[in-house]
PDB file of C-alpha atoms and ligand atoms in Angstrom:
ATOM      1  CA  UNK A  57      18.145   6.278  11.576  1.00 68.00           C
ATOM      2  CA  UNK A  58      15.498   8.863  10.774  1.00 81.00           C
ATOM      3  CA  UNK A  59      17.093  12.225   9.854  1.00 86.00           C
ATOM      4  CA  UNK A  60      16.031  15.452  11.542  1.00 92.00           C
ATOM      5  CA  UNK A  61      13.306  17.510   9.909  1.00 96.00           C
ATOM      6  CA  UNK A  62      15.245  20.530   8.755  1.00 96.00           C
ATOM      7  CA  UNK A  63      15.270  22.316   5.449  1.00 95.00           C
ATOM      8  CA  UNK A  64      17.820  20.910   3.052  1.00 93.00           C
ATOM      9  CA  UNK A  65      19.517  17.704   1.945  1.00 95.00           C
ATOM     10  CA  UNK A  66      19.622  14.647   4.209  1.00 97.00           C
ATOM     11  CA  UNK A  67      21.673  11.469   3.744  1.00 97.00           C
ATOM     12  CA  UNK A  68      19.401   8.426   4.019  1.00 97.00           C
ATOM     13  CA  UNK A  69      22.254   5.906   3.671  1.00 96.00           C
ATOM     14  CA  UNK A  70      22.990   3.743   0.641  1.00 97.00           C
ATOM     15  CA  UNK A  71      23.708   6.873  -1.415  1.00 98.00           C
ATOM     16  CA  UNK A  72      20.070   7.953  -1.335  1.00 98.00           C
ATOM     17  CA  UNK A  73      19.270  11.509  -0.296  1.00 98.00           C
ATOM     18  CA  UNK A  74      16.170  13.509   0.551  1.00 98.00           C
ATOM     19  CA  UNK A  75      15.627  17.230   0.223  1.00 98.00           C
ATOM     20  CA  UNK A  76      13.083  18.146   2.884  1.00 98.00           C
ATOM     21  CA  UNK A  77      10.938  21.264   2.873  1.00 96.00           C
ATOM     22  CA  UNK A  78       9.463  21.880   6.342  1.00 96.00           C
ATOM     23  CA  UNK A  79       6.781  22.082   7.525  1.00 94.00           C
ATOM     24  CA  UNK A  80       5.304  19.972   4.755  1.00 95.00           C
ATOM     25  CA  UNK A  81       2.176  22.097   4.370  1.00 95.00           C
ATOM     26  CA  UNK A  82       0.419  22.833   1.053  1.00 95.00           C
ATOM     27  CA  UNK A  83       3.102  23.142  -1.645  1.00 95.00           C
ATOM     28  CA  UNK A  84       5.980  22.292   0.696  1.00 97.00           C
ATOM     29  CA  UNK A  85       7.016  19.071  -1.027  1.00 98.00           C
ATOM     30  CA  UNK A  86      10.051  16.820  -0.632  1.00 98.00           C
ATOM     31  CA  UNK A  87      12.365  15.655  -3.384  1.00 98.00           C
ATOM     32  CA  UNK A  88      15.022  12.933  -3.564  1.00 98.00           C
ATOM     33  CA  UNK A  89      18.289  11.942  -5.186  1.00 98.00           C
ATOM     34  CA  UNK A  90      19.505   8.405  -5.887  1.00 98.00           C
ATOM     35  CA  UNK A  91      23.122   8.162  -7.020  1.00 98.00           C
ATOM     36  CA  UNK A  92      24.553   5.395  -9.156  1.00 98.00           C
ATOM     37  CA  UNK A  93      27.879   5.019 -10.910  1.00 98.00           C
ATOM     38  CA  UNK A  94      28.361   8.237 -12.924  1.00 98.00           C
ATOM     39  CA  UNK A  95      24.704   9.283 -12.902  1.00 98.00           C
ATOM     40  CA  UNK A  96      21.812  10.192 -10.626  1.00 98.00           C
ATOM     41  CA  UNK A  97      18.043   9.962 -10.543  1.00 98.00           C
ATOM     42  CA  UNK A  98      16.037  12.895  -9.182  1.00 98.00           C
ATOM     43  CA  UNK A  99      12.664  12.179  -7.583  1.00 99.00           C
ATOM     44  CA  UNK A 100      10.329  15.129  -8.284  1.00 98.00           C
ATOM     45  CA  UNK A 101      10.879  18.865  -8.608  1.00 98.00           C
ATOM     46  CA  UNK A 102       9.139  21.689  -6.697  1.00 97.00           C
ATOM     47  CA  UNK A 103       6.126  23.951  -7.182  1.00 96.00           C
ATOM     48  CA  UNK A 104       8.102  26.966  -8.285  1.00 95.00           C
ATOM     49  CA  UNK A 105      11.428  27.735  -9.873  1.00 95.00           C
ATOM     50  CA  UNK A 106      12.927  29.357  -6.764  1.00 95.00           C
ATOM     51  CA  UNK A 107      12.493  26.232  -4.617  1.00 96.00           C
ATOM     52  CA  UNK A 108      13.676  23.932  -7.404  1.00 97.00           C
ATOM     53  CA  UNK A 109      16.757  26.088  -7.980  1.00 97.00           C
ATOM     54  CA  UNK A 110      17.580  26.002  -4.272  1.00 97.00           C
ATOM     55  CA  UNK A 111      17.222  22.205  -4.146  1.00 98.00           C
ATOM     56  CA  UNK A 112      19.379  21.650  -7.262  1.00 98.00           C
ATOM     57  CA  UNK A 113      22.077  23.957  -5.875  1.00 98.00           C
ATOM     58  CA  UNK A 114      22.127  22.082  -2.574  1.00 96.00           C
ATOM     59  CA  UNK A 115      22.393  18.741  -4.390  1.00 98.00           C
ATOM     60  CA  UNK A 116      25.128  20.025  -6.730  1.00 97.00           C
ATOM     61  CA  UNK A 117      28.073  18.659  -4.671  1.00 97.00           C
ATOM     62  CA  UNK A 118      26.401  15.237  -4.977  1.00 98.00           C
ATOM     63  CA  UNK A 119      25.577  15.538  -8.665  1.00 98.00           C
ATOM     64  CA  UNK A 120      29.098  16.672  -9.626  1.00 97.00           C
ATOM     65  CA  UNK A 121      30.391  13.618 -11.525  1.00 96.00           C
ATOM     66  CA  UNK A 122      26.937  12.029 -11.110  1.00 98.00           C
ATOM     67  CA  UNK A 123      24.745  14.180 -13.374  1.00 98.00           C
ATOM     68  CA  UNK A 124      20.976  13.838 -13.210  1.00 98.00           C
ATOM     69  CA  UNK A 125      20.103  11.697 -16.237  1.00 98.00           C
ATOM     70  CA  UNK A 126      16.663  10.618 -15.010  1.00 98.00           C
ATOM     71  CA  UNK A 127      13.830  12.480 -13.314  1.00 98.00           C
ATOM     72  CA  UNK A 128      10.851  10.571 -11.963  1.00 99.00           C
ATOM     73  CA  UNK A 129       7.741  12.606 -11.202  1.00 98.00           C
ATOM     74  CA  UNK A 130       5.740  10.677  -8.615  1.00 98.00           C
ATOM     75  CA  UNK A 131       2.449  12.243  -9.788  1.00 98.00           C
ATOM     76  CA  UNK A 132       0.813  15.080 -11.665  1.00 98.00           C
ATOM     77  CA  UNK A 133       0.377  17.717  -8.929  1.00 97.00           C
ATOM     78  CA  UNK A 134       2.348  20.899  -9.659  1.00 96.00           C
ATOM     79  CA  UNK A 135       4.375  20.724  -6.453  1.00 97.00           C
ATOM     80  CA  UNK A 136       6.050  17.582  -7.837  1.00 98.00           C
ATOM     81  CA  UNK A 137       6.859  18.623 -11.416  1.00 98.00           C
ATOM     82  CA  UNK A 138       6.585  22.368 -12.101  1.00 97.00           C
ATOM     83  CA  UNK A 139      10.366  22.719 -11.725  1.00 97.00           C
ATOM     84  CA  UNK A 140      11.093  20.117 -14.448  1.00 98.00           C
ATOM     85  CA  UNK A 141      12.252  22.792 -16.912  1.00 98.00           C
ATOM     86  CA  UNK A 142      15.337  23.362 -14.748  1.00 98.00           C
ATOM     87  CA  UNK A 143      16.588  19.781 -15.174  1.00 98.00           C
ATOM     88  CA  UNK A 144      15.254  18.910 -18.645  1.00 98.00           C
ATOM     89  CA  UNK A 145      17.588  18.733 -21.608  1.00 96.00           C
ATOM     90  CA  UNK A 146      19.347  16.403 -24.028  1.00 95.00           C
ATOM     91  CA  UNK A 147      20.256  13.140 -22.343  1.00 95.00           C
ATOM     92  CA  UNK A 148      17.747  13.581 -19.505  1.00 98.00           C
ATOM     93  CA  UNK A 149      14.795  11.201 -19.325  1.00 98.00           C
ATOM     94  CA  UNK A 150      11.719  12.458 -17.488  1.00 98.00           C
ATOM     95  CA  UNK A 151       9.537   9.548 -16.408  1.00 98.00           C
ATOM     96  CA  UNK A 152       5.995   9.385 -15.014  1.00 98.00           C
ATOM     97  CA  UNK A 153       3.075   7.002 -15.282  1.00 98.00           C
ATOM     98  CA  UNK A 154       0.969   7.389 -18.421  1.00 98.00           C
ATOM     99  CA  UNK A 155      -2.012   8.367 -16.233  1.00 98.00           C
ATOM    100  CA  UNK A 156       0.003  11.149 -14.594  1.00 98.00           C
ATOM    101  CA  UNK A 157       1.446  12.329 -17.909  1.00 98.00           C
ATOM    102  CA  UNK A 158      -2.057  12.876 -19.281  1.00 98.00           C
ATOM    103  CA  UNK A 159      -2.487  15.654 -16.709  1.00 97.00           C
ATOM    104  CA  UNK A 160       1.027  17.117 -16.970  1.00 97.00           C
ATOM    105  CA  UNK A 161       0.132  19.531 -19.740  1.00 96.00           C
ATOM    106  CA  UNK A 162       0.475  23.286 -20.300  1.00 95.00           C
ATOM    107  CA  UNK A 163      -3.299  23.613 -19.720  1.00 94.00           C
ATOM    108  CA  UNK A 164      -3.112  21.657 -16.455  1.00 90.00           C
ATOM    109  CA  UNK A 165      -0.208  23.797 -15.267  1.00 91.00           C
ATOM    110  CA  UNK A 166      -1.980  27.035 -16.183  1.00 91.00           C
ATOM    111  CA  UNK A 167      -5.193  26.003 -14.408  1.00 90.00           C
ATOM    112  CA  UNK A 168      -3.300  25.354 -11.172  1.00 90.00           C
ATOM    113  CA  UNK A 169      -1.200  28.524 -11.362  1.00 89.00           C
ATOM    114  CA  UNK A 170      -4.413  30.553 -11.841  1.00 91.00           C
ATOM    115  CA  UNK A 171      -5.752  29.459  -8.424  1.00 92.00           C
ATOM    116  CA  UNK A 172      -3.477  31.991  -6.684  1.00 92.00           C
ATOM    117  CA  UNK A 173      -5.153  34.822  -8.602  1.00 93.00           C
ATOM    118  CA  UNK A 174      -8.829  33.959  -8.111  1.00 95.00           C
ATOM    119  CA  UNK A 175     -11.020  36.645  -6.565  1.00 95.00           C
ATOM    120  CA  UNK A 176     -13.151  34.242  -4.561  1.00 95.00           C
ATOM    121  CA  UNK A 177     -13.055  31.982  -1.503  1.00 94.00           C
ATOM    122  CA  UNK A 178     -10.856  29.422  -3.308  1.00 94.00           C
ATOM    123  CA  UNK A 179      -8.334  32.150  -4.149  1.00 95.00           C
ATOM    124  CA  UNK A 180      -8.424  33.383  -0.547  1.00 94.00           C
ATOM    125  CA  UNK A 181      -7.879  29.835   0.709  1.00 94.00           C
ATOM    126  CA  UNK A 182      -4.981  29.076  -1.653  1.00 94.00           C
ATOM    127  CA  UNK A 183      -3.234  32.356  -0.835  1.00 93.00           C
ATOM    128  CA  UNK A 184      -3.756  31.694   2.873  1.00 92.00           C
ATOM    129  CA  UNK A 185      -2.314  28.159   2.900  1.00 92.00           C
ATOM    130  CA  UNK A 186       0.266  28.384   0.089  1.00 91.00           C
ATOM    131  CA  UNK A 187       1.084  32.071  -0.088  1.00 86.00           C
ATOM    132  CA  UNK A 188       4.819  31.392   0.083  1.00 85.00           C
ATOM    133  CA  UNK A 189       4.855  30.035  -3.451  1.00 84.00           C
ATOM    134  CA  UNK A 190       4.759  31.863  -6.726  1.00 74.00           C
ATOM    135  CA  UNK A 191       4.290  29.368  -9.527  1.00 83.00           C
ATOM    136  CA  UNK A 192       5.038  31.827 -12.330  1.00 86.00           C
ATOM    137  CA  UNK A 193       7.375  31.484 -15.283  1.00 91.00           C
ATOM    138  CA  UNK A 194       6.528  27.788 -15.487  1.00 93.00           C
ATOM    139  CA  UNK A 195       7.111  26.178 -18.876  1.00 95.00           C
ATOM    140  CA  UNK A 196       5.188  22.917 -18.550  1.00 96.00           C
ATOM    141  CA  UNK A 197       7.836  20.252 -19.123  1.00 98.00           C
ATOM    142  CA  UNK A 198       6.099  16.887 -19.403  1.00 97.00           C
ATOM    143  CA  UNK A 199       7.581  13.381 -19.244  1.00 98.00           C
ATOM    144  CA  UNK A 200       9.682  12.093 -22.115  1.00 98.00           C
ATOM    145  CA  UNK A 201       8.875   8.504 -21.182  1.00 98.00           C
ATOM    146  CA  UNK A 202       5.756   6.938 -19.627  1.00 98.00           C
ATOM    147  CA  UNK A 203       4.781   3.521 -18.330  1.00 98.00           C
ATOM    148  CA  UNK A 204       1.882   1.672 -16.733  1.00 98.00           C
ATOM    149  CA  UNK A 205       2.107  -0.918 -13.976  1.00 98.00           C
ATOM    150  CA  UNK A 206       5.755  -1.146 -13.081  1.00 98.00           C
ATOM    151  CA  UNK A 207       9.134  -0.241 -14.517  1.00 98.00           C
ATOM    152  CA  UNK A 208      12.668  -1.232 -13.501  1.00 98.00           C
ATOM    153  CA  UNK A 209      15.423   1.302 -14.071  1.00 98.00           C
ATOM    154  CA  UNK A 210      19.173   0.849 -14.038  1.00 98.00           C
ATOM    155  CA  UNK A 211      20.740   3.977 -12.582  1.00 98.00           C
ATOM    156  CA  UNK A 212      24.513   3.608 -12.914  1.00 98.00           C
ATOM    157  CA  UNK A 213      24.340  -0.083 -12.022  1.00 98.00           C
ATOM    158  CA  UNK A 214      21.675   0.252  -9.334  1.00 98.00           C
ATOM    159  CA  UNK A 215      18.172  -1.074  -9.593  1.00 98.00           C
ATOM    160  CA  UNK A 216      15.338   1.389  -8.996  1.00 98.00           C
ATOM    161  CA  UNK A 217      11.808   0.043  -9.100  1.00 98.00           C
ATOM    162  CA  UNK A 218       8.817   2.208 -10.062  1.00 98.00           C
ATOM    163  CA  UNK A 219       5.388   0.911  -9.055  1.00 98.00           C
ATOM    164  CA  UNK A 220       2.187   2.583 -10.136  1.00 98.00           C
ATOM    165  CA  UNK A 221      -0.246   2.633  -7.205  1.00 98.00           C
ATOM    166  CA  UNK A 222      -2.673   5.153  -8.686  1.00 97.00           C
ATOM    167  CA  UNK A 223      -5.413   5.945  -9.022  1.00 98.00           C
ATOM    168  CA  UNK A 224      -5.111   6.884  -5.344  1.00 98.00           C
ATOM    169  CA  UNK A 225      -4.069  10.423  -4.305  1.00 98.00           C
ATOM    170  CA  UNK A 226      -4.150  11.310  -8.035  1.00 98.00           C
ATOM    171  CA  UNK A 227      -4.828   9.229 -11.174  1.00 98.00           C
ATOM    172  CA  UNK A 228      -1.194   8.162 -11.704  1.00 98.00           C
ATOM    173  CA  UNK A 229       0.736   7.929  -8.405  1.00 98.00           C
ATOM    174  CA  UNK A 230       4.073   6.075  -8.453  1.00 98.00           C
ATOM    175  CA  UNK A 231       6.305   4.707  -5.666  1.00 98.00           C
ATOM    176  CA  UNK A 232      10.078   4.919  -6.241  1.00 99.00           C
ATOM    177  CA  UNK A 233      11.844   2.073  -4.429  1.00 98.00           C
ATOM    178  CA  UNK A 234      15.590   1.417  -4.159  1.00 98.00           C
ATOM    179  CA  UNK A 235      15.951  -2.234  -3.054  1.00 98.00           C
ATOM    180  CA  UNK A 236      19.707  -2.186  -2.270  1.00 98.00           C
ATOM    181  CA  UNK A 237      19.269   0.795   0.090  1.00 98.00           C
ATOM    182  CA  UNK A 238      15.774  -0.141   1.347  1.00 98.00           C
ATOM    183  CA  UNK A 239      14.568   3.399   0.695  1.00 98.00           C
ATOM    184  CA  UNK A 240      11.226   4.420  -0.814  1.00 98.00           C
ATOM    185  CA  UNK A 241      10.024   7.806  -2.062  1.00 98.00           C
ATOM    186  CA  UNK A 242       6.239   7.714  -1.869  1.00 98.00           C
ATOM    187  CA  UNK A 243       5.052  10.983  -3.383  1.00 98.00           C
ATOM    188  CA  UNK A 244       1.748  12.134  -1.888  1.00 98.00           C
ATOM    189  CA  UNK A 245       0.551   8.681  -0.943  1.00 98.00           C
ATOM    190  CA  UNK A 246       2.023   9.884   2.344  1.00 98.00           C
ATOM    191  CA  UNK A 247       1.700  13.216   4.099  1.00 98.00           C
ATOM    192  CA  UNK A 248       3.381  12.926   7.492  1.00 98.00           C
ATOM    193  CA  UNK A 249       2.110  15.277  10.199  1.00 96.00           C
ATOM    194  CA  UNK A 250      -0.809  16.356   8.027  1.00 97.00           C
ATOM    195  CA  UNK A 251      -4.010  14.679   6.905  1.00 97.00           C
ATOM    196  CA  UNK A 252      -3.751  12.648   3.713  1.00 98.00           C
ATOM    197  CA  UNK A 253      -5.699  13.949   0.716  1.00 98.00           C
ATOM    198  CA  UNK A 254      -7.694  11.769  -1.651  1.00 98.00           C
ATOM    199  CA  UNK A 255      -8.201  13.770  -4.842  1.00 98.00           C
ATOM    200  CA  UNK A 256      -8.883  10.795  -7.088  1.00 98.00           C
ATOM    201  CA  UNK A 257      -9.360   7.731  -4.891  1.00 97.00           C
ATOM    202  CA  UNK A 258     -11.297   5.930  -3.926  1.00 98.00           C
ATOM    203  CA  UNK A 259     -10.024   5.839  -0.348  1.00 98.00           C
ATOM    204  CA  UNK A 260      -9.576   2.077  -0.568  1.00 98.00           C
ATOM    205  CA  UNK A 261      -6.907   2.619  -3.260  1.00 98.00           C
ATOM    206  CA  UNK A 262      -4.983   4.943  -0.934  1.00 98.00           C
ATOM    207  CA  UNK A 263      -5.237   2.308   1.800  1.00 98.00           C
ATOM    208  CA  UNK A 264      -3.971  -0.327  -0.651  1.00 98.00           C
ATOM    209  CA  UNK A 265      -1.056   1.958  -1.563  1.00 98.00           C
ATOM    210  CA  UNK A 266      -0.144   2.206   2.148  1.00 98.00           C
ATOM    211  CA  UNK A 267      -0.203  -1.600   2.279  1.00 98.00           C
ATOM    212  CA  UNK A 268       2.186  -1.768  -0.713  1.00 98.00           C
ATOM    213  CA  UNK A 269       4.617   0.421   1.234  1.00 98.00           C
ATOM    214  CA  UNK A 270       4.191  -1.624   4.418  1.00 98.00           C
ATOM    215  CA  UNK A 271       5.066  -4.778   2.435  1.00 98.00           C
ATOM    216  CA  UNK A 272       8.479  -3.411   1.368  1.00 98.00           C
ATOM    217  CA  UNK A 273      11.729  -3.984   3.201  1.00 97.00           C
ATOM    218  CA  UNK A 274      12.616  -0.479   4.390  1.00 98.00           C
ATOM    219  CA  UNK A 275      14.997   1.599   6.456  1.00 97.00           C
ATOM    220  CA  UNK A 276      13.756   5.026   5.292  1.00 97.00           C
ATOM    221  CA  UNK A 277      10.432   6.252   3.928  1.00 98.00           C
ATOM    222  CA  UNK A 278      10.375   9.684   2.290  1.00 98.00           C
ATOM    223  CA  UNK A 279       6.825  11.067   2.084  1.00 98.00           C
ATOM    224  CA  UNK A 280       5.682  13.653  -0.449  1.00 98.00           C
ATOM    225  CA  UNK A 281       5.327  16.118   2.433  1.00 98.00           C
ATOM    226  CA  UNK A 282       6.607  16.050   6.009  1.00 98.00           C
ATOM    227  CA  UNK A 283       9.520  14.374   7.789  1.00 98.00           C
ATOM    228  CA  UNK A 284      11.154  11.069   6.832  1.00 98.00           C
ATOM    229  CA  UNK A 285       9.191   8.333   8.551  1.00 98.00           C
ATOM    230  CA  UNK A 286       9.014   4.645   9.395  1.00 97.00           C
ATOM    231  CA  UNK A 287       6.298   2.014   9.065  1.00 98.00           C
ATOM    232  CA  UNK A 288       4.477   3.349  12.149  1.00 98.00           C
ATOM    233  CA  UNK A 289       4.086   6.639  10.256  1.00 98.00           C
ATOM    234  CA  UNK A 290       2.606   4.791   7.275  1.00 98.00           C
ATOM    235  CA  UNK A 291       0.266   2.853   9.538  1.00 98.00           C
ATOM    236  CA  UNK A 292      -1.073   6.107  11.010  1.00 98.00           C
ATOM    237  CA  UNK A 293      -1.926   7.444   7.554  1.00 98.00           C
ATOM    238  CA  UNK A 294      -3.635   4.128   6.793  1.00 98.00           C
ATOM    239  CA  UNK A 295      -5.578   4.337  10.081  1.00 98.00           C
ATOM    240  CA  UNK A 296      -6.820   7.852   9.250  1.00 98.00           C
ATOM    241  CA  UNK A 297      -8.002   6.724   5.815  1.00 98.00           C
ATOM    242  CA  UNK A 298      -9.787   3.664   7.205  1.00 98.00           C
ATOM    243  CA  UNK A 299     -11.411   5.784   9.938  1.00 98.00           C
ATOM    244  CA  UNK A 300     -12.666   8.447   7.533  1.00 98.00           C
ATOM    245  CA  UNK A 301     -13.908   5.784   5.125  1.00 98.00           C
ATOM    246  CA  UNK A 302     -15.878   4.050   7.905  1.00 98.00           C
ATOM    247  CA  UNK A 303     -17.270   7.267   9.417  1.00 98.00           C
ATOM    248  CA  UNK A 304     -18.346   8.660   6.029  1.00 98.00           C
ATOM    249  CA  UNK A 305     -19.981   5.345   5.119  1.00 98.00           C
ATOM    250  CA  UNK A 306     -21.970   5.285   8.373  1.00 98.00           C
ATOM    251  CA  UNK A 307     -23.297   8.771   7.707  1.00 98.00           C
ATOM    252  CA  UNK A 308     -24.116   8.037   4.065  1.00 98.00           C
ATOM    253  CA  UNK A 309     -26.092   4.970   5.132  1.00 98.00           C
ATOM    254  CA  UNK A 310     -27.909   7.006   7.796  1.00 98.00           C
ATOM    255  CA  UNK A 311     -29.045   9.437   5.094  1.00 98.00           C
ATOM    256  CA  UNK A 312     -26.901  12.412   6.119  1.00 98.00           C
ATOM    257  CA  UNK A 313     -26.000  14.884   3.409  1.00 97.00           C
ATOM    258  CA  UNK A 314     -22.352  15.140   2.502  1.00 96.00           C
ATOM    259  CA  UNK A 315     -22.142  18.552   4.182  1.00 95.00           C
ATOM    260  CA  UNK A 316     -23.645  17.089   7.380  1.00 97.00           C
ATOM    261  CA  UNK A 317     -21.181  14.203   7.235  1.00 97.00           C
ATOM    262  CA  UNK A 318     -18.188  16.515   6.813  1.00 96.00           C
ATOM    263  CA  UNK A 319     -19.301  18.727   9.691  1.00 95.00           C
ATOM    264  CA  UNK A 320     -20.055  15.879  12.106  1.00 96.00           C
ATOM    265  CA  UNK A 321     -16.974  13.642  11.861  1.00 96.00           C
ATOM    266  CA  UNK A 322     -14.864  13.991  14.991  1.00 94.00           C
ATOM    267  CA  UNK A 323     -11.222  13.626  13.996  1.00 91.00           C
ATOM    268  CA  UNK A 324     -10.493  12.422  17.524  1.00 89.00           C
ATOM    269  CA  UNK A 325      -7.190  10.561  17.534  1.00 92.00           C
ATOM    270  CA  UNK A 326      -6.134  12.439  14.387  1.00 95.00           C
ATOM    271  CA  UNK A 327      -6.829  15.945  15.702  1.00 90.00           C
ATOM    272  CA  UNK A 328      -3.111  16.759  15.858  1.00 91.00           C
ATOM    273  CA  UNK A 329      -2.761  16.410  12.083  1.00 94.00           C
ATOM    274  CA  UNK A 330      -2.437  19.647  10.108  1.00 95.00           C
ATOM    275  CA  UNK A 331      -4.608  20.431   7.080  1.00 96.00           C
ATOM    276  CA  UNK A 332      -7.844  19.335   8.788  1.00 95.00           C
ATOM    277  CA  UNK A 333      -9.795  20.777   5.862  1.00 96.00           C
ATOM    278  CA  UNK A 334      -8.834  17.745   3.748  1.00 97.00           C
ATOM    279  CA  UNK A 335     -11.592  15.854   5.555  1.00 97.00           C
ATOM    280  CA  UNK A 336     -13.988  17.692   3.213  1.00 98.00           C
ATOM    281  CA  UNK A 337     -12.358  16.371   0.034  1.00 98.00           C
ATOM    282  CA  UNK A 338     -11.959  12.903   1.531  1.00 98.00           C
ATOM    283  CA  UNK A 339     -15.619  12.591   2.579  1.00 98.00           C
ATOM    284  CA  UNK A 340     -16.701  13.994  -0.787  1.00 98.00           C
ATOM    285  CA  UNK A 341     -14.642  11.264  -2.434  1.00 98.00           C
ATOM    286  CA  UNK A 342     -16.353   8.541  -0.373  1.00 98.00           C
ATOM    287  CA  UNK A 343     -19.819   9.960  -1.083  1.00 98.00           C
ATOM    288  CA  UNK A 344     -19.070   9.909  -4.809  1.00 97.00           C
ATOM    289  CA  UNK A 345     -17.984   6.307  -4.570  1.00 98.00           C
ATOM    290  CA  UNK A 346     -21.115   5.286  -2.647  1.00 98.00           C
ATOM    291  CA  UNK A 347     -23.422   7.181  -5.017  1.00 97.00           C
ATOM    292  CA  UNK A 348     -22.177   6.746  -8.577  1.00 94.00           C
ATOM    293  CA  UNK A 349     -24.996   8.992  -9.854  1.00 96.00           C
ATOM    294  CA  UNK A 350     -23.392  11.923  -8.030  1.00 94.00           C
ATOM    295  CA  UNK A 351     -21.400  14.003 -10.529  1.00 93.00           C
ATOM    296  CA  UNK A 352     -17.638  13.812 -10.006  1.00 94.00           C
ATOM    297  CA  UNK A 353     -16.311  16.985  -8.419  1.00 96.00           C
ATOM    298  CA  UNK A 354     -13.462  18.699 -10.241  1.00 94.00           C
ATOM    299  CA  UNK A 355     -10.462  20.261  -8.489  1.00 93.00           C
ATOM    300  CA  UNK A 356     -12.175  23.613  -8.132  1.00 94.00           C
ATOM    301  CA  UNK A 357     -15.165  22.073  -6.372  1.00 96.00           C
ATOM    302  CA  UNK A 358     -12.858  20.005  -4.142  1.00 97.00           C
ATOM    303  CA  UNK A 359     -10.944  23.151  -3.203  1.00 96.00           C
ATOM    304  CA  UNK A 360     -14.245  24.994  -2.581  1.00 96.00           C
ATOM    305  CA  UNK A 361     -15.389  22.346  -0.069  1.00 96.00           C
ATOM    306  CA  UNK A 362     -12.032  22.505   1.729  1.00 96.00           C
ATOM    307  CA  UNK A 363     -12.100  26.319   1.718  1.00 96.00           C
ATOM    308  CA  UNK A 364     -15.627  26.233   3.236  1.00 95.00           C
ATOM    309  CA  UNK A 365     -14.524  23.848   5.965  1.00 95.00           C
ATOM    310  CA  UNK A 366     -11.378  25.866   6.636  1.00 94.00           C
ATOM    311  CA  UNK A 367     -13.409  29.052   7.126  1.00 93.00           C
ATOM    312  CA  UNK A 368     -16.298  27.476   9.061  1.00 92.00           C
ATOM    313  CA  UNK A 369     -13.936  25.709  11.463  1.00 91.00           C
ATOM    314  CA  UNK A 370     -11.843  28.853  11.975  1.00 91.00           C
ATOM    315  CA  UNK A 371      -8.626  27.066  11.013  1.00 92.00           C
ATOM    316  CA  UNK A 372      -5.288  28.857  10.750  1.00 90.00           C
ATOM    317  CA  UNK A 373      -3.074  28.716   7.644  1.00 89.00           C
ATOM    318  CA  UNK A 374      -1.747  25.310   8.752  1.00 90.00           C
ATOM    319  CA  UNK A 375      -5.217  23.827   8.949  1.00 89.00           C
ATOM    320  CA  UNK A 376      -5.286  23.550  12.736  1.00 88.00           C
ATOM    321  CA  UNK A 377      -7.094  25.400  15.479  1.00 79.00           C
ATOM    322  CA  UNK A 378      -5.234  28.206  17.236  1.00 69.00           C
ATOM    323  CA  UNK A 379      -2.302  30.408  16.416  1.00 58.00           C
ATOM    324  CA  UNK A 380      -0.896  29.572  13.020  1.00 50.00           C
ATOM    325  CA  UNK A 381       1.693  31.116  10.839  1.00 43.00           C
TER     326      UNK A 381
HETATM  327 ZN1   ZN X 207       2.347  17.378  -2.997  1.00 63.91          ZN
END
């Protein structure tokens, strides 16, 4: 059964739990708890200390007698690890892929936190879409243990399987799968209700990551953002990615500039997804793949293209047309 999409902890069955943060927009990430005999594994922390504190307090009845001994950060974006300092300590392993860990540094954390304070269109955009967060007081707390490929954990007698599917959304994305409960925590391979975002890519790697999820035996799928979903939800994300890949390719081959391609793709069947502006970063990613001589855009440039689209299309703070919050 798919739990309702309300703020707070949700029992997924098999002693796996999700903490959901509606509405799943920029920064509003989900976290998870997997309990074994006498210990627990926490999947991700939040973008700021206030949200992480709230999540840990809500999970505290579950972690009493089952302390968090392992944290897995699904990837290197701040909304999945900035709260690590609140769970770190002796006897706590923090695990991420080696590719993610390379980016989970004090410099990386500072660069992201600075976006909120920029006096330009990127700053305006970030404050507009993620103004409810205040990533300050963050002491970058990186992994204590890294891996590449896959890693099997024993959490109080239960098997938890980590599978690196990056580079995809970011360089080092990881799926966290609990075979005995048939539950997977996907990090930002999945945004449900919003457009997926391909920072690193290429898009084909994000599609392949969706296929990895579709191949698992599952009763609950916890995305990085948005409500708990099923395989139809995964398929829709895959369909969006395949559509954008095909439409961008057509325009590249017809000689359209990237800006023309971004402006001319009709999102059609996907128009109900929030965060429309991600089309700009996703098309940019495809253009880079098709033209390897094109310099790779950094995060700031990716944000600038999304901010441009957001403004030009007259989107609200949820990346849709019309009244927003
Ligand atoms: Zn995220």
